[in-house]
Coordinates of N, CA and C in Angstrom, one line a residue:
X91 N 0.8 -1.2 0.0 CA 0.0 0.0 0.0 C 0.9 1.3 0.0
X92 N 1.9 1.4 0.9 CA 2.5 2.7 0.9 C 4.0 2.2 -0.3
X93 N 4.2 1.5 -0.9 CA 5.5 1.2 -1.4 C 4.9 0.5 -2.9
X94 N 5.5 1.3 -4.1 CA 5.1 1.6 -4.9 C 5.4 0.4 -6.0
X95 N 5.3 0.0 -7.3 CA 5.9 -1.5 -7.4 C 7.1 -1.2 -8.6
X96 N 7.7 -1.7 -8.5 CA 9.0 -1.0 -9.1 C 9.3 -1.9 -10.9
X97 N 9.2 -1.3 -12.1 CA 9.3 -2.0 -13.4 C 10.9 -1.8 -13.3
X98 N 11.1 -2.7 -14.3 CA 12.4 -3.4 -14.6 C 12.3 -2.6 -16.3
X99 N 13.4 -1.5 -16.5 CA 13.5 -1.0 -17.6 C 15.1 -1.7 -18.3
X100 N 15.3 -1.7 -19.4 CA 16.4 -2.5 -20.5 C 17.1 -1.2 -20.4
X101 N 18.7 -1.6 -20.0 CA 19.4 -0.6 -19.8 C 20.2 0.1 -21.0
X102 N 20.6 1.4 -21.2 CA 20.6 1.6 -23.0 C 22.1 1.0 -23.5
X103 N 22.4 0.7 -24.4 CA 23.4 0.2 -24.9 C 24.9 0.8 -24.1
X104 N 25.8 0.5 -24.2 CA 26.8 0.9 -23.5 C 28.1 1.2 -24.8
X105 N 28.4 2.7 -25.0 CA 29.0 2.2 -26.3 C 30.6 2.1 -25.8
X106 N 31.1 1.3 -26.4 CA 32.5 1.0 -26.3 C 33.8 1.9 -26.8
X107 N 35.3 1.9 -26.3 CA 35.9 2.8 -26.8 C 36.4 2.7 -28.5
X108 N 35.9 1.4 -28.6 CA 36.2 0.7 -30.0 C 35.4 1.2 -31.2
X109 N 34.4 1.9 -30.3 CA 33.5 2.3 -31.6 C 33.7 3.9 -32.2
X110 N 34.2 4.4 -31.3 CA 34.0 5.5 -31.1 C 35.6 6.1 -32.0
X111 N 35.3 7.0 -33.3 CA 36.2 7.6 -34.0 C 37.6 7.4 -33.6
X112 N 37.9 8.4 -32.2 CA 38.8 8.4 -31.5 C 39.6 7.4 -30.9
X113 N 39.1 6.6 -30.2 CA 39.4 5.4 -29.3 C 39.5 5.9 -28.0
X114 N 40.5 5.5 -27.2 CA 40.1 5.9 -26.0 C 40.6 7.3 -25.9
X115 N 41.1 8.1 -26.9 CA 41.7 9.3 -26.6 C 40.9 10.0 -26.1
X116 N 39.5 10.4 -26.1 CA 38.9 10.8 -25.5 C 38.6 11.0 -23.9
X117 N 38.8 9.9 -23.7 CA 38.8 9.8 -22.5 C 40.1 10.5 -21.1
X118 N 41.0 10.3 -22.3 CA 42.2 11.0 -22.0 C 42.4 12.6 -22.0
X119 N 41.5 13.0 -23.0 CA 41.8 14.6 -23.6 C 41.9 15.3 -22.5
X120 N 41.2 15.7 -21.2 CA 41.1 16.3 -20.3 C 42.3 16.5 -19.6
X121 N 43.3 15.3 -19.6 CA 44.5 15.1 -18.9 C 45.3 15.1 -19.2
X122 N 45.8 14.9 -20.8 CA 46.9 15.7 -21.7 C 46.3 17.5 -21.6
X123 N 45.1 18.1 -21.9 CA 45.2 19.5 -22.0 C 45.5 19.8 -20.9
X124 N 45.4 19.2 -19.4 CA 45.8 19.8 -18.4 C 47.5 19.8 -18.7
X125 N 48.0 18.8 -18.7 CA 49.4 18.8 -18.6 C 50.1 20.1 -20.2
X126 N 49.2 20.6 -20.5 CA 49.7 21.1 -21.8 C 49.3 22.8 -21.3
X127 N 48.6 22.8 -20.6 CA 48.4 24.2 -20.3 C 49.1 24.3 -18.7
X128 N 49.5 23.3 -17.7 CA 50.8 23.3 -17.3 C 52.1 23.6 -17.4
X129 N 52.3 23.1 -18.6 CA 53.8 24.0 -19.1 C 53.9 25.0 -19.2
X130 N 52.9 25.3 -20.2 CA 52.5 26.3 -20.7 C 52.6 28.0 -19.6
X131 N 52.0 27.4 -18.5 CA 51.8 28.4 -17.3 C 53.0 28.4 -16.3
X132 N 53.6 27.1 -15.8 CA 54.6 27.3 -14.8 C 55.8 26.7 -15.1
X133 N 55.9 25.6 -15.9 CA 57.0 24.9 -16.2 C 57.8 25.8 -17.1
X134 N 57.5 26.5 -18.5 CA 58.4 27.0 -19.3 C 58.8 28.8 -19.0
X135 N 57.7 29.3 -18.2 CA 58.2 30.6 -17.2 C 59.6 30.6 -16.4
X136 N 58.9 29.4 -15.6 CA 60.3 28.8 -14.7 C 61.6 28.6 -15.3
X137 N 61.5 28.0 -16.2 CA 62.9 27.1 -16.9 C 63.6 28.7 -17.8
X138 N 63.1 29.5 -18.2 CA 63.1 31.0 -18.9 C 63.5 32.3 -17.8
X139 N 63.5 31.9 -16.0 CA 63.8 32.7 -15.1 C 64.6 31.4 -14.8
X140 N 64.9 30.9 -14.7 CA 66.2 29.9 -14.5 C 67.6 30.3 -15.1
X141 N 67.2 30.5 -16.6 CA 68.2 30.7 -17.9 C 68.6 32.3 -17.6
X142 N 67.3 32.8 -17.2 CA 68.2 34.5 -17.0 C 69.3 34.5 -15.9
X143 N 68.8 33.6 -14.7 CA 69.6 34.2 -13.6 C 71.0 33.2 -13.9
X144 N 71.1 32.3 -14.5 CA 72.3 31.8 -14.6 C 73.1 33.1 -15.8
X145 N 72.6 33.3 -16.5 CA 73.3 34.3 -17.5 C 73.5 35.4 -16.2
X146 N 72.9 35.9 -15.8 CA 73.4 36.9 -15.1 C 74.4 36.8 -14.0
X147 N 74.4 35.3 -13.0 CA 75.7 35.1 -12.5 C 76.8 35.0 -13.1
X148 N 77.1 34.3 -14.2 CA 78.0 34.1 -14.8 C 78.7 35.7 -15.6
X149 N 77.9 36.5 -15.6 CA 78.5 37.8 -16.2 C 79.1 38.8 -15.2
X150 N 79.0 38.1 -14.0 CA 79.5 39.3 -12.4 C 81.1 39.4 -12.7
X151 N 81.6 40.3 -12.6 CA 82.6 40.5 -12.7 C 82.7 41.8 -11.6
X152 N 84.5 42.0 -11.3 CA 85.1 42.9 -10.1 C 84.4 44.3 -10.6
X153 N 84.1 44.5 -9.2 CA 82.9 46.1 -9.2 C 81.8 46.2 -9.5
X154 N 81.2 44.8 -9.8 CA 79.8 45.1 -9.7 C 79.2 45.3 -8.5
X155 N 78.1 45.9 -8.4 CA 77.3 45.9 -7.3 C 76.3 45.1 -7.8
X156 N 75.8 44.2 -6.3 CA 75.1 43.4 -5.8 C 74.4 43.0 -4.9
X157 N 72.8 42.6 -4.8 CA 72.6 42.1 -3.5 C 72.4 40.6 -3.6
X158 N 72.8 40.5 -2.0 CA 73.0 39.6 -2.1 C 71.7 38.8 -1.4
X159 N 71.5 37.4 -1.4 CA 69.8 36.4 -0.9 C 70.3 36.7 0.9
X160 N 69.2 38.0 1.0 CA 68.8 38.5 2.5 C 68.9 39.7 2.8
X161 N 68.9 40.4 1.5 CA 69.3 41.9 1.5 C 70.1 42.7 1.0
X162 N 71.3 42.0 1.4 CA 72.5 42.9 2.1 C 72.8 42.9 0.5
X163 N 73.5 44.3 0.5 CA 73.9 45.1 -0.2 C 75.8 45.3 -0.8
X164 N 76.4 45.0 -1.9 CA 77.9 45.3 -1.8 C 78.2 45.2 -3.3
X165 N 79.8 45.2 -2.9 CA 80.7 45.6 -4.5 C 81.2 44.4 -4.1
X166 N 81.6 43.4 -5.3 CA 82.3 42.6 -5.8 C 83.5 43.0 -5.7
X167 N 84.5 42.8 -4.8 CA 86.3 42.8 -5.2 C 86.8 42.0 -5.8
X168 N 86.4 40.7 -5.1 CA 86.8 39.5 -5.9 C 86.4 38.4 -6.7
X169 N 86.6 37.6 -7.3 CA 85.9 36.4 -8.5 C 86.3 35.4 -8.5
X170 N 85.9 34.5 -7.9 CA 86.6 33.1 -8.2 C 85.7 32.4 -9.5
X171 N 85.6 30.9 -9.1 CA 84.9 30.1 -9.7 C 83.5 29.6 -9.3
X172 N 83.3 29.4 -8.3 CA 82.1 29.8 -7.0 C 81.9 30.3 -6.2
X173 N 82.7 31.4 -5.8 CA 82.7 32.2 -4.6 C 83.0 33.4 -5.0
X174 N 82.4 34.7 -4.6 CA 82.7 35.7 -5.0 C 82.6 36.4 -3.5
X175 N 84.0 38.1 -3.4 CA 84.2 38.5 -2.5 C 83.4 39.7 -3.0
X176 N 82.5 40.0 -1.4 CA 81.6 41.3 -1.1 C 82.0 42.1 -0.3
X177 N 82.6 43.5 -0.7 CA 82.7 44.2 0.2 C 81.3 45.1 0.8
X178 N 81.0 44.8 2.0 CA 79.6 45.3 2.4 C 79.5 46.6 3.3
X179 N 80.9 46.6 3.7 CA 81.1 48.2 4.6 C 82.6 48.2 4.0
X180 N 82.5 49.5 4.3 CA 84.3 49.5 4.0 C 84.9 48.9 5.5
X181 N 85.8 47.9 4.3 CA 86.7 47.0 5.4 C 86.2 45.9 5.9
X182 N 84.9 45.5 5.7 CA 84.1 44.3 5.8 C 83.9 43.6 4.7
X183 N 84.4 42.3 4.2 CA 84.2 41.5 3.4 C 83.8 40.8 3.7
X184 N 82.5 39.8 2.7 CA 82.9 38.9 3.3 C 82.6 37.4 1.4
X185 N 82.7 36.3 2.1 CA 82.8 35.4 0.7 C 81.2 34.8 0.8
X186 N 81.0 34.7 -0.4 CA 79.3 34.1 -0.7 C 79.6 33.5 -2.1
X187 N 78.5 32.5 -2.1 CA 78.6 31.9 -3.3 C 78.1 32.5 -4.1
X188 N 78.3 32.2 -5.9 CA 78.1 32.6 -6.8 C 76.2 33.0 -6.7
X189 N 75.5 31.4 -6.6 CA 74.2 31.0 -6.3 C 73.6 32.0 -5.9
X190 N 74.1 32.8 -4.4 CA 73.5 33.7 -3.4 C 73.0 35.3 -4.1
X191 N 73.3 35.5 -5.4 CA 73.5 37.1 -5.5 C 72.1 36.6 -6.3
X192 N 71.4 37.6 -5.8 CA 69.8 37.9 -6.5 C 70.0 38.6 -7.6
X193 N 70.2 39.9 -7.3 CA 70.2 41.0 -8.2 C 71.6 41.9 -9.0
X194 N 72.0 42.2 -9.9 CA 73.0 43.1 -10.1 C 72.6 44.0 -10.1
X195 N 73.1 45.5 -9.4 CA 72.6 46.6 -9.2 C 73.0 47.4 -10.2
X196 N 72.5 48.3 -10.6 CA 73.6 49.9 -11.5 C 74.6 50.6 -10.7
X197 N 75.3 50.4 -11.8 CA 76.6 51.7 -10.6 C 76.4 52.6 -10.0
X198 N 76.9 53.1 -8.7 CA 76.6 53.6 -8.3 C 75.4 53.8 -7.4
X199 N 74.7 52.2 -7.3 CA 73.9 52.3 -6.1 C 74.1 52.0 -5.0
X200 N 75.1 51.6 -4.8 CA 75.7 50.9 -3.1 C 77.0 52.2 -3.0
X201 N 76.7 53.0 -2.0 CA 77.4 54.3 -1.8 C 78.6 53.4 -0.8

């Protein structure tokens, strides 16, 4: 009386990936375009601010000014191969690696 009687309907065909133009690539599309608009966004930005700052370490040479990763401020005296000397006050030097310099500054900004 309160519980209704329930028919048995033929469920619709189920189409397979075999039939379908594509194959299963469809089913895939969503997850190759993600990975394609991923590069696109973070991967080849990144790899393009990678390439600059290594170009820019590699061009430091004596007397540039630089800061260095945490602020601090100085002239290049010296140049090795991975280490380069900062003078940060007069008469205060000190050694940091190539890696550490963020920025090259314009002459004449570190007084």
């Amino acid at each position: 009386m309160f519980i209704s009687e329930a028919f048995a309907q033929a469920a619709p065909a189920a189409t397979s990936a075999s039939q379908s133009p594509f194959g299963g690539l469809t089913g895939m599309l969503p997850i190759v375009l993600m990975f394609v608009v991923l590069y696109f966004v973070m991967i080849r930005p990144q790899m393009k601010r990678q390439k600059e700052h290594k170009a820019m370490i590699d061009a430091i040479a004596k007397g540039d000014e630089v800061v260095i990763g945490g602020g601090v401020l100085g002239k290049v005296t010296k140049t090795g191969d991975n280490y380069l000397y900062v003078e940060i006050a007069t008469g205060v030097e000190v050694q940091v690696q190539r890696a550490a310099v963020v920025q090259v500054l314009p002459k004449g900004t570190v007084k």
